[in-house]
Coordinates of C-alpha atoms in Angstrom, one line a residue:
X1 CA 51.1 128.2 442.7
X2 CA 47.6 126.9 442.7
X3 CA 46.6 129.9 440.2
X4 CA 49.2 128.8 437.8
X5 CA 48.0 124.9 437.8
X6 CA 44.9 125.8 437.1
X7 CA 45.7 128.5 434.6
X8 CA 47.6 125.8 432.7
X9 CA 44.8 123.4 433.0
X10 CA 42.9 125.7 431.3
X11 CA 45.0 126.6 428.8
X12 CA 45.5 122.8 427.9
X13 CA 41.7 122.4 427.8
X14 CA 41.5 125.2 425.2
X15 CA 44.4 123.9 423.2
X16 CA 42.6 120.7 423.0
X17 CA 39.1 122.3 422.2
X18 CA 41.0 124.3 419.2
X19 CA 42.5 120.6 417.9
X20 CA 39.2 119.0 418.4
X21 CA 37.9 121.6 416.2
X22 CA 40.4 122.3 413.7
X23 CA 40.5 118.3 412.9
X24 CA 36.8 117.8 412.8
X25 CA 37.0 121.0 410.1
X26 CA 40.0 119.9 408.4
X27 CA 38.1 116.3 408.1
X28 CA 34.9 118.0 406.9
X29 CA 36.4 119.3 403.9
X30 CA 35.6 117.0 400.7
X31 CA 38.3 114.9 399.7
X32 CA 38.4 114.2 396.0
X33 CA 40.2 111.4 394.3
X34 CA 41.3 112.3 391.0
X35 CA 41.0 109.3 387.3
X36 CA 44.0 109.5 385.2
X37 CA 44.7 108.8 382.1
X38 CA 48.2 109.1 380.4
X39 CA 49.1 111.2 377.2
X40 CA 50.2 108.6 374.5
X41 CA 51.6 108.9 371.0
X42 CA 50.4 107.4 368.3
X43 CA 48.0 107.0 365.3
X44 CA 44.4 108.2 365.1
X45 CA 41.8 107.0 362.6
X46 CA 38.6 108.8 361.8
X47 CA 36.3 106.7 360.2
X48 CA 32.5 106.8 359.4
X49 CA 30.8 103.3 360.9
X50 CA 27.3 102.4 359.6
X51 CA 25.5 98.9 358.5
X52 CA 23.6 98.1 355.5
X53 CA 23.3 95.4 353.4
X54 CA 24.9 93.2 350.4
X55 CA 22.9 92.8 347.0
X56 CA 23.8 92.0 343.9
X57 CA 24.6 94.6 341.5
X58 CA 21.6 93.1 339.1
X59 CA 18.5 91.6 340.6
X60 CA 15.9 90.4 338.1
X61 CA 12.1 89.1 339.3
X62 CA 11.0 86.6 336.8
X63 CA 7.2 86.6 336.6
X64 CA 3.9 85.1 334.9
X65 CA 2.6 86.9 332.4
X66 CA -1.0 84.6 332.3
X67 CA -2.7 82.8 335.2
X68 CA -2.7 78.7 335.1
X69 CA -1.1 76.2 337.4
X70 CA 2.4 75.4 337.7
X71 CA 3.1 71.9 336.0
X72 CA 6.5 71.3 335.8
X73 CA 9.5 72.9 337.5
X74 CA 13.2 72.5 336.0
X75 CA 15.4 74.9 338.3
X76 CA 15.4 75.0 342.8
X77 CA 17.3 77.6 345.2
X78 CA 21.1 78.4 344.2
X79 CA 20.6 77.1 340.3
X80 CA 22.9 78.4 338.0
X81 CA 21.0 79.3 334.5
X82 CA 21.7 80.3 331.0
X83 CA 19.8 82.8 329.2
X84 CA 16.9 81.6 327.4
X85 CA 16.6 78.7 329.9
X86 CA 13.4 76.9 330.8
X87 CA 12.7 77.7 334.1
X88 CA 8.8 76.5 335.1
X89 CA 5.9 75.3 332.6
X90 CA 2.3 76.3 333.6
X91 CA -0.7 73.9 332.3
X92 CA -1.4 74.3 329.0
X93 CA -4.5 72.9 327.8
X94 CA -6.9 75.9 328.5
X95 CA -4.6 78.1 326.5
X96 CA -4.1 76.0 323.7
X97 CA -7.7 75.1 323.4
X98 CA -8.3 78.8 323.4
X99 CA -5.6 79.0 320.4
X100 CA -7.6 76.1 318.6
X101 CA -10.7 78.2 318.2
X102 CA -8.8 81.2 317.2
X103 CA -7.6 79.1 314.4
X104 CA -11.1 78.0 313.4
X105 CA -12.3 80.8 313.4
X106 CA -9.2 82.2 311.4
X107 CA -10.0 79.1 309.2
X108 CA -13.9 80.7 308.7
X109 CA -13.0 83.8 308.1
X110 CA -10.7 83.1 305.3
X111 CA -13.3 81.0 304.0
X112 CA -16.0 83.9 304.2
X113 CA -13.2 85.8 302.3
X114 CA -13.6 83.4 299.4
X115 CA -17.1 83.2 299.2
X116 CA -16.7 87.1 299.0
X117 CA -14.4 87.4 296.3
X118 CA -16.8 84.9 294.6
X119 CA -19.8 86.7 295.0
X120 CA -17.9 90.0 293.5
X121 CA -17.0 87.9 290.0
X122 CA -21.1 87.1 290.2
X123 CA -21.7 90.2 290.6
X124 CA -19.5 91.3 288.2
X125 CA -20.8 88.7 285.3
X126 CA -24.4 90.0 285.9
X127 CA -23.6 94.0 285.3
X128 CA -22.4 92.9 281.9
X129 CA -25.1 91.3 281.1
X130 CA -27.5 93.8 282.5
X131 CA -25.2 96.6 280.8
X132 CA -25.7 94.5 277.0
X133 CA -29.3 94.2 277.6
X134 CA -29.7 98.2 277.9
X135 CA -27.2 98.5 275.1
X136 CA -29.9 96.5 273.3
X137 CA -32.8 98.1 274.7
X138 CA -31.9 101.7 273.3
X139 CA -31.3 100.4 269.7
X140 CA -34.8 98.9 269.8
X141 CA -36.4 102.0 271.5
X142 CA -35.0 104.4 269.0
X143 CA -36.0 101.8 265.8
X144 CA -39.7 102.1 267.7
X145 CA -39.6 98.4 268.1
X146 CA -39.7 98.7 272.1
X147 CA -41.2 101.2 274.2
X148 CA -39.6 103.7 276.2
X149 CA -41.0 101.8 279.6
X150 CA -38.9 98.7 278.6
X151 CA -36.0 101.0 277.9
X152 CA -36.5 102.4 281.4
X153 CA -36.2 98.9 282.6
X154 CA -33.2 98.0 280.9
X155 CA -31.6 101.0 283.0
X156 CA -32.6 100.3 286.1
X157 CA -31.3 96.9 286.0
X158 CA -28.2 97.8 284.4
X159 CA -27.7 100.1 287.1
X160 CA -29.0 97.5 290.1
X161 CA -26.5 95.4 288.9
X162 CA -23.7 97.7 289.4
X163 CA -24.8 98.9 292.5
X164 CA -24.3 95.3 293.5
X165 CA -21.1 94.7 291.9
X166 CA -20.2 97.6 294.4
X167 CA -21.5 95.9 297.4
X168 CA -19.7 92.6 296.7
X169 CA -16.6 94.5 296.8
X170 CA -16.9 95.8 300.0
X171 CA -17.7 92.5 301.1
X172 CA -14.5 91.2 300.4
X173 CA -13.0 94.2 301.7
X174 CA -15.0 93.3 305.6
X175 CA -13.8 89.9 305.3
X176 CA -10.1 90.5 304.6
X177 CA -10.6 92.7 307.6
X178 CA -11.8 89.7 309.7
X179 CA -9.5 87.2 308.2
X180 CA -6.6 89.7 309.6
X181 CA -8.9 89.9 313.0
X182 CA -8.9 86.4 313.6
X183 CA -5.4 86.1 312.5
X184 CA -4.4 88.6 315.5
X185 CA -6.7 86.6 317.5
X186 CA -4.7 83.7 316.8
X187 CA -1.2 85.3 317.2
X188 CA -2.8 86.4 320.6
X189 CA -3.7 82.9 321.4
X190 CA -0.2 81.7 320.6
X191 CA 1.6 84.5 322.3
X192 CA -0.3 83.3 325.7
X193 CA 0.7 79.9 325.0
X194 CA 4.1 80.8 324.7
X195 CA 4.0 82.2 328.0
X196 CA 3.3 79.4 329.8
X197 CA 7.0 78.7 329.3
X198 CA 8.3 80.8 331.7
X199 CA 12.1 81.2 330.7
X200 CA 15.7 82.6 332.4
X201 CA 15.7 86.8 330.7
X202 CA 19.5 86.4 332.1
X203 CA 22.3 84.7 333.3
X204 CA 23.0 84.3 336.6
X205 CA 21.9 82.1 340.3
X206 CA 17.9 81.5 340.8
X207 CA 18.2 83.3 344.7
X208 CA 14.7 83.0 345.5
X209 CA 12.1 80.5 344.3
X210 CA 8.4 81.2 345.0
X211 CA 6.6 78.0 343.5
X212 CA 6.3 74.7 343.9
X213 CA 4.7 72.2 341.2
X214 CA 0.4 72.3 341.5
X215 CA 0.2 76.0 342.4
X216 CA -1.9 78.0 340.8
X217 CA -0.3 81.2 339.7
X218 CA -3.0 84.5 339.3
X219 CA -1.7 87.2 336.8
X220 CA -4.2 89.8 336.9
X221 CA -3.5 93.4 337.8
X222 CA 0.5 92.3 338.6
X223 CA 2.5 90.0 337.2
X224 CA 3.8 87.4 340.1
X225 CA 6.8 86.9 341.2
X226 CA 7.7 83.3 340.8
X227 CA 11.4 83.6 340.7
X228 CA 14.4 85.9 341.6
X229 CA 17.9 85.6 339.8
X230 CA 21.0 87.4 340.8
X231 CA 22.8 88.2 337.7
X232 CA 26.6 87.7 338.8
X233 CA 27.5 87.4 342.5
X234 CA 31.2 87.6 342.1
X235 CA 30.7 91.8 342.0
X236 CA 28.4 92.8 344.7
X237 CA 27.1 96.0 346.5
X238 CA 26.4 97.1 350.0
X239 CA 23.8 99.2 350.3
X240 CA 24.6 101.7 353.0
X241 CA 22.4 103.8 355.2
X242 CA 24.8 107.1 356.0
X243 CA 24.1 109.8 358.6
X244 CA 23.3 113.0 357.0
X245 CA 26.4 114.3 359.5
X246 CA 28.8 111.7 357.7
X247 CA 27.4 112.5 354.0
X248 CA 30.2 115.6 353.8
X249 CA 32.9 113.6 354.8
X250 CA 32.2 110.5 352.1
X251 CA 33.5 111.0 348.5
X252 CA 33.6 108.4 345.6
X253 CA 36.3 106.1 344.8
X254 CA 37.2 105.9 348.8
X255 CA 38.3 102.9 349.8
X256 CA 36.3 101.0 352.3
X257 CA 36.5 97.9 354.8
X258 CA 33.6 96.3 356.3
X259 CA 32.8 92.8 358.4
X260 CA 29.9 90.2 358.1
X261 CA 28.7 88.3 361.0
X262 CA 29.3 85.0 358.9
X263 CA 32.9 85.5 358.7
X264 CA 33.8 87.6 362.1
X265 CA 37.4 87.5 361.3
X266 CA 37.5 88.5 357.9
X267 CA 37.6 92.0 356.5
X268 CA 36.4 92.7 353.0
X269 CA 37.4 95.6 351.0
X270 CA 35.6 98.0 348.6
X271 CA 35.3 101.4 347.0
X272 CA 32.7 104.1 347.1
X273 CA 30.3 104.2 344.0
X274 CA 27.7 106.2 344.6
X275 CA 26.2 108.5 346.9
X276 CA 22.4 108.8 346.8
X277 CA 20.4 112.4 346.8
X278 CA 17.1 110.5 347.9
X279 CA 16.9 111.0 351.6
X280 CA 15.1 108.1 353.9
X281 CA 13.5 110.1 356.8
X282 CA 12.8 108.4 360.4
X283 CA 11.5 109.6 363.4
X284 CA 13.5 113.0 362.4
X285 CA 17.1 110.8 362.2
X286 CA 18.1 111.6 357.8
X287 CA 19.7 109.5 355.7
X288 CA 21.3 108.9 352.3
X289 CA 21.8 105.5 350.6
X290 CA 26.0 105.2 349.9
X291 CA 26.6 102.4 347.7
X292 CA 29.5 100.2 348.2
X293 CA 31.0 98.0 345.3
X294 CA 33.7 94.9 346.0
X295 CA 34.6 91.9 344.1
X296 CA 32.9 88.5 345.6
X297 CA 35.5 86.1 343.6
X298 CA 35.1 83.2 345.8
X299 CA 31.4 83.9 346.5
X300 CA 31.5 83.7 350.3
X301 CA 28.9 86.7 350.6
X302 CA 25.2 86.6 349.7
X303 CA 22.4 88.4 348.9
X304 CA 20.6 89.8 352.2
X305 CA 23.4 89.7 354.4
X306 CA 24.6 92.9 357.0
X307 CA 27.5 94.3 356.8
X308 CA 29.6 96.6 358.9
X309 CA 31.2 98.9 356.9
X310 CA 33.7 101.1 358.5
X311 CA 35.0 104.1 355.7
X312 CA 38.1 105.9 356.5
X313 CA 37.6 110.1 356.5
X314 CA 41.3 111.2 358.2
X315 CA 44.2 109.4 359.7
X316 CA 47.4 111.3 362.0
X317 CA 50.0 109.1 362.6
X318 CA 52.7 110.0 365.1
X319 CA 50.6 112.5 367.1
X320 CA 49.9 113.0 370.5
X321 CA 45.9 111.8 372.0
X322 CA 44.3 112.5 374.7
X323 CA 41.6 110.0 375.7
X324 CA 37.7 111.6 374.8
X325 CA 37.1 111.6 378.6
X326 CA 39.5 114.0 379.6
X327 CA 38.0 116.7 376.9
X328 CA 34.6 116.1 378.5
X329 CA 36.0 117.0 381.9
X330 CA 35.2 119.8 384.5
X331 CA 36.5 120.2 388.0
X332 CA 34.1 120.4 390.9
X333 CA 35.2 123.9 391.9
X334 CA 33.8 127.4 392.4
X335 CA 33.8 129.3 389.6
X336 CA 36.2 131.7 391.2
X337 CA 39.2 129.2 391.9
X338 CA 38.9 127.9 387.8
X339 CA 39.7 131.5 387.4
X340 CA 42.2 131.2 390.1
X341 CA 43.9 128.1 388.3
X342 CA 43.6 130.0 384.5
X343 CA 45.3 133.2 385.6
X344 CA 48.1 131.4 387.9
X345 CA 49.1 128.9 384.8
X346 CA 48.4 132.2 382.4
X347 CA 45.2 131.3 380.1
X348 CA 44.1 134.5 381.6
X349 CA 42.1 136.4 379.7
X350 CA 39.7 133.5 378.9
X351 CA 38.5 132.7 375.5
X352 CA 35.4 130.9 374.9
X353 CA 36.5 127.4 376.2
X354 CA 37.7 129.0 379.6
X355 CA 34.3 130.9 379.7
X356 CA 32.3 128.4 379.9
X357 CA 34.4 126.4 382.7
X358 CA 34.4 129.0 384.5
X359 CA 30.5 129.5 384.2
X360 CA 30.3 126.0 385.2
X361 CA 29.5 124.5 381.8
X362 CA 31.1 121.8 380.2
X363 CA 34.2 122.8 378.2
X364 CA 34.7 121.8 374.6
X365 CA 34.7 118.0 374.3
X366 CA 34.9 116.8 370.6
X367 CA 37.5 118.3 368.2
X368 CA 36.4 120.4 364.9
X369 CA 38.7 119.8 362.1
X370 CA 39.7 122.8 359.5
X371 CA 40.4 125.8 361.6
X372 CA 43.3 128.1 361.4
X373 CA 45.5 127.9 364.0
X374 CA 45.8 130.7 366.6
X375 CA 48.2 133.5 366.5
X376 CA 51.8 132.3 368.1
X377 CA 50.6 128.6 369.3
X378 CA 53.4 126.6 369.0
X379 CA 52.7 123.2 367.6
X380 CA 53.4 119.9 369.6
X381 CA 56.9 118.6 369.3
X382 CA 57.1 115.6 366.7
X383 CA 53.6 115.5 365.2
X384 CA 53.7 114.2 362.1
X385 CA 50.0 113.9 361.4
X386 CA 48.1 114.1 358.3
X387 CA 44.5 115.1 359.3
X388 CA 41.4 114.9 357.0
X389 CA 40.2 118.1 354.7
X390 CA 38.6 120.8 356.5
X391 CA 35.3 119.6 358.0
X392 CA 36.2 116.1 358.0
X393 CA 37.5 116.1 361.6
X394 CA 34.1 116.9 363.9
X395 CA 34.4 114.1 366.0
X396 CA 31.8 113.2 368.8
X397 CA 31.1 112.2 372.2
X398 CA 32.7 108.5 372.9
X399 CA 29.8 106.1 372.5
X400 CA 28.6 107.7 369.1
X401 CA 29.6 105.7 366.4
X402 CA 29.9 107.4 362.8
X403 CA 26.8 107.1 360.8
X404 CA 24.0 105.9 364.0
X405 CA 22.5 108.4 365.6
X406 CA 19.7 108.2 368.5
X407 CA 16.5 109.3 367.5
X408 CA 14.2 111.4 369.4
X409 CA 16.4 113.5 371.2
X410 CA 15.0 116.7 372.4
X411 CA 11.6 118.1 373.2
X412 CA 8.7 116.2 372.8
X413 CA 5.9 117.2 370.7
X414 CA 2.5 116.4 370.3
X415 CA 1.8 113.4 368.9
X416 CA 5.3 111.5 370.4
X417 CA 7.2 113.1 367.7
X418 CA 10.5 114.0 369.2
X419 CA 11.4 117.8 368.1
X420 CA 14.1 118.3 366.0
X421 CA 17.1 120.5 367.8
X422 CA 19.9 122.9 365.8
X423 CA 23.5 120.9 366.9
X424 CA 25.8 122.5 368.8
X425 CA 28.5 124.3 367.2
X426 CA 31.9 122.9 368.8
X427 CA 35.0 124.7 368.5
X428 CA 38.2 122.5 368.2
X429 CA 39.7 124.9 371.4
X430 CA 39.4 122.3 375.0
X431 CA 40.9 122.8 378.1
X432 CA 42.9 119.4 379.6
X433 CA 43.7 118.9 383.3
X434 CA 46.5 117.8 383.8
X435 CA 47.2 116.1 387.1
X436 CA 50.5 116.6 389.1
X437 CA 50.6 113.2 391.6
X438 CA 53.5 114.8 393.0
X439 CA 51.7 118.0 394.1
X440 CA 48.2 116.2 393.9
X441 CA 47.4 120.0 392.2
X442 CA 45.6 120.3 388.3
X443 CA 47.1 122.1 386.0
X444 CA 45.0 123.9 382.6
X445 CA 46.2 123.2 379.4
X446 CA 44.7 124.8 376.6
X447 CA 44.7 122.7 373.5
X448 CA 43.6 122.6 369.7
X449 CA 42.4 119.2 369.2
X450 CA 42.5 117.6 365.4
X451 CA 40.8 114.5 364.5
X452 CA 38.9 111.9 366.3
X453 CA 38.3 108.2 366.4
X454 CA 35.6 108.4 368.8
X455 CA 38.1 107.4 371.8
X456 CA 41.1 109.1 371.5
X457 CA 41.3 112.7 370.3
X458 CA 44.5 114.0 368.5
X459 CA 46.1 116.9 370.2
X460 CA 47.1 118.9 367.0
X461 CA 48.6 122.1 369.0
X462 CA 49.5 123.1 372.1
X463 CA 48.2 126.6 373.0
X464 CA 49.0 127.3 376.5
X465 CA 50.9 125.2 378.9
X466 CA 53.1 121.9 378.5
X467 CA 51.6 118.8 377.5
X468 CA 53.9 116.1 376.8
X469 CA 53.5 112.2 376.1
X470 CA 52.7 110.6 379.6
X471 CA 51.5 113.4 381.2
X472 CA 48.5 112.1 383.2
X473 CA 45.4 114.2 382.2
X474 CA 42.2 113.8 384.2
X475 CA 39.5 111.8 382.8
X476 CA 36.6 112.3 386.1
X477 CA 36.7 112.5 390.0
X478 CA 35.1 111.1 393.0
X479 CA 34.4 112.8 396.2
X480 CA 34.9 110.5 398.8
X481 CA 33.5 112.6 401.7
X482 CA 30.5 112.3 400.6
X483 CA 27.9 109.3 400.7
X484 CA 28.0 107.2 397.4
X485 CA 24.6 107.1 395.8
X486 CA 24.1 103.1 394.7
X487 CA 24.6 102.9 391.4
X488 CA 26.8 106.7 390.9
X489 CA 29.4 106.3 389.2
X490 CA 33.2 106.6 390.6
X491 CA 33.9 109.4 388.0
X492 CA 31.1 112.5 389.2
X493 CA 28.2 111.3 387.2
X494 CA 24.9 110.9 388.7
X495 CA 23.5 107.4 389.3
X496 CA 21.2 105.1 387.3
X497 CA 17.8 106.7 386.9
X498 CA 15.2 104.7 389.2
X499 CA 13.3 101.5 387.4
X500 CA 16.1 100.3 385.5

C-alpha cells in the first residue's frame, strides 16, 4: 500500500513538472497582434502634386536708358497705366545743356558751310579772270608784243587759280559733312533728353516700384530697373516645377486644380499650356518647368504667390482599394511556413511577388499601371474603373507626394554629393494578407493592383484567392512577447534612430 502512495506521488509530481513546462513553453512562444484594415469600395484618384508659383503671363521691366536723378514721380505700387504714360522724370538740366551746345555747334557748322560755299564763288570769279588774262597773254606772245616768260606766267596763274577753285569745293563738301555731324550730334542730344521721360511701353498694373524722388539712377553697362508692370492680371500662369517621374504622365490641355495659402478654402482651376524641355538640376533631384494658365477675373491672385497645384493623371470609380500599408506588408515568419501558407491557399508555384516573401524581402508595394492581365485571372466583381493610359498608374510609397522627391538618397560620394541610384522596377503583382478574426490565421491573396492615390491602391484583379469589400487585410503586426523598444512602432518597424 505504501508502494502505491508513493508511486502516485510521484507520478503527480511528474505530471506537474510536465505542466510547469509545457506552460512556461507554450508562454515563451511570441504572441503577435495582428493591424487591420478593411477592403472598401470606392473611387481612386491619381494625381500629380507639386508647388510653383503665379506670374503674369507678360512681365515688362521698365528701365533708364541715361544716368541722372529722379525728379519727379507720377505712378506708386498697384497703379494702373496706359500706354505711352509718364511714369518718372529724371533731372534735366545736364542733358539739355549738353543739347544746347550741340545746337551751337550745329549753328557753326552751318555757318562754316556758308563761308565755304562763298569762298568757292571767289574762287571761281578769280579762274576767270586768271583764264582771260592767259587768253590775252598768248595773243600778245604770238604778235611778239610780250615774251614768252610773261606768257608762262599767265599759265601758271590760270592754272593756280583753278587748282583753288578745286580746293574751295572740297571745302564745302567737309563742311556739309560737319554740318550733318553736328546735326547727329544734336539729334543725339535730344534723343537723351527725351529719355529722361521715362514712359509706360504697355498697359497694365506698375507691381514693383524701385525709386523714390532724389535718387540717382546709374545707366552704364545695364540699364536699371526702375519699374515692373504686369501686363493683364486677369489671365495668369503658374509656373510649375514637375518631377522628371510625373513629366510622362502630364499632357497639354489637362485640366488642373490648385490652392493658395491666401484663400485656403478656395480651389482655382486651369489647363496645361506648356511643358518645358529645359531641365533645372538639384542635388541630382530633375525637373521640368509645366506651365499652368487660368483666368484671374476678379483678381484675387498676385504675382509671387505659391500655389499647390494638384493635376489629375487617372481616376477608377467603383473599384475595390486596399489601403498602401497592406501592399507594403510581410509576415514575421520563416521562410518555410510563407511557403507553407502559398501552397495550402494554392499560389504555389510562386511567381516573382511570392519569391521574394518567401526570401524574406518585401513584396510588391506600389501598383504599375499598363500591364496585360494574366492568363485566366478573373477580374473583381463590380469594378467599374476607368484607369489612366498605360504608364500613368506607377504609384509610390504613402508619404511620397507626386512631383517632390527627397534628394540625396543613396551612396554618398565624395564631395557630399549624394549618388544617383537606377529605380526599382515594380511590377503591379502584390500579395495581401488577409486576416481571418475568426480563425486568428492569414490568408495570401494574390492581386493585380491598378492605380494609386498615394493612400489607397485600386485592386484592378483578383488573381488567386477571394478578396471581397470588408475583408480585413493586414496593414503591420506587433509582437507582444517581446520588450517594446521606446519609440518602436506598434506595426514591426524599428524605433526612432538615437539623437532625434
Amino acid at each position: 500500500m505504501k508502494l502505491t502512495k508513493k508511486k502516485w506521488l510521484i507520478i503527480g509530481l511528474i505530471v506537474i513538472v510536465v505542466g510547469v513546462s509545457a506552460a512556461w513553453v507554450l508562454n515563451k512562444k511570441d504572441k503577435v497582434q495582428y493591424f487591420s484594415q478593411p477592403v472598401e469600395r470606392g473611387d481612386v484618384r491619381s494625381v500629380v502634386e507639386a508647388t510653383g508659383t503665379i506670374s503674369a503671363v507678360t512681365t515688362v521691366q521698365v528701365g533708364s536708358q541715361v544716368s541722372g536723378t529722379i525728379s519727379k514721380l507720377y505712378v506708386d505700387f498697384n497703379s494702373r497705366v496706359k500706354k505711352g504714360q509718364v511714369l518718372a522724370e529724371l533731372d534735366q538740366s545736364l542733358l539739355r545743356g549738353a543739347l544746347l551746345s550741340a545746337e551751337a555747334d550745329l549753328a557753326n557748322a552751318r555757318a562754316n558751310l556758308v563761308a565755304a560755299q562763298a569762298a568757292v564763288n571767289k574762287a571761281k570769279a578769280t579762274a576767270l579772270q586768271a583764264r582771260a588774262d592767259y587768253q590775252r597773254t598768248t595773243g600778245l606772245a604770238q604778235a611778239g608784243v610780250m615774251s614768252l616768260q610773261q606768257l608762262d606766267a599767265a599759265k601758271a596763274t590760270a592754272d593756280t587759280s583753278d587748282a583753288a577753285v578745286a580746293a574751295a569745293d572740297a571745302q564745302v563738301v567737309q563742311a556739309q559733312a560737319q554740318v550733318q555731324q553736328r546735326q547727329a550730334a544734336v539729334t543725339v542730344a535730344q534723343t537723351n533728353l527725351n529719355y529722361t521721360v521715362i514712359h509706360a511701353p504697355v498697359e497694365g498694373v506698375v507691381v514693383a516700384r524701385n525709386i523714390d524722388i532724389g535718387q540717382t539712377v546709374a545707366a552704364s553697362l545695364q540699364a536699371p530697373t526702375l519699374f515692373i508692370i504686369a501686363q493683364d492680371l486677369s489671365k495668369m500662369q503658374v509656373y510649375t516645377a514637375t518631377d522628371e517621374s510625373d513629366v510622362g504622365m502630364i499632357k497639354t490641355n489637362q485640366p488642373v486644380s490648385f490652392k493658395v495659402d491666401a484663400f485656403p478654402k478656395d480651389t482655382f482651376q486651369g489647363r496645361v499650356d506648356q511643358i518645358r524641355m529645359n531641365a533645372t538640376t538639384v542635388q541630382n533631384v530633375v525637373t521640368y518647368t509645366t506651365v499652368v494658365d487660368f483666368d484671374n477675373p476678379d483678381q484675387k491672385l498676385f504675382p509671387g504667390m505659391t500655389a499647390y497645384v494638384t493635376i489629375p493623371v487617372g481616376a477608377a470609380t467603383n473599384v475595390l482599394k486596399v489601403p498602401n500599408g497592406a501592399l507594403r506588408y510581410k509576415p514575421d515568419m520563416p521562410a518555410t511556413e510563407i511557403r507553407a501558407l502559398y501552397q495550402k491557399y494554392g499560389l504555389a508555384p510562386a511567381d516573382s511577388s511570392t519569391q521574394r516573401a518567401a526570401a524574406g524581402q518585401p513584396a510588391a508595394g506600389q501598383p504599375a499601371q499598363g500591364a496585360q492581365p494574366a492568363q485566366g485571372a478573373q477580374p473583381v466583381a463590380g469594378g467599374q474603373g476607368q484607369t489612366a493610359a498605360p504608364g500613368q498608374g506607377q504609384g509610390r510609397g504613402q508619404g511620397q507626394g507626386g512631383g517632390r522627391r527627397q534628394a540625396g538618397q543613396g551612396g554618398d560620394q565624395p564631395g557630399g554629393a549624394a549618388a544617383p541610384q537606377p529605380r526599382e522596377q515594380r511590377p503591379d503583382i502584390a500579395i495581401l494578407w488577409k486576416y481571418h478574426a475568426d480563425t486568428k490565421q492569414l490568408e495570401p491573396v494574390r492581386v493585380r493592383t491598378g492605380i494609386t492615390d498615394h493612400t489607397y491602391t485600386e485592386v484592378a484583379q483578383v488573381l488567386k484567392g477571394n478578396l471581397n469589400e470588408k475583408d480585413q487585410v493586414v496593414v503591420g503586426a506587433a509582437n507582444l512577447s517581446k520588450t517594446t523598444q521606446p519609440g518602436a512602432s506598434p506595426l514591426g518597424g524599428g524605433g526612432r534612430p538615437p539623437g532625434r
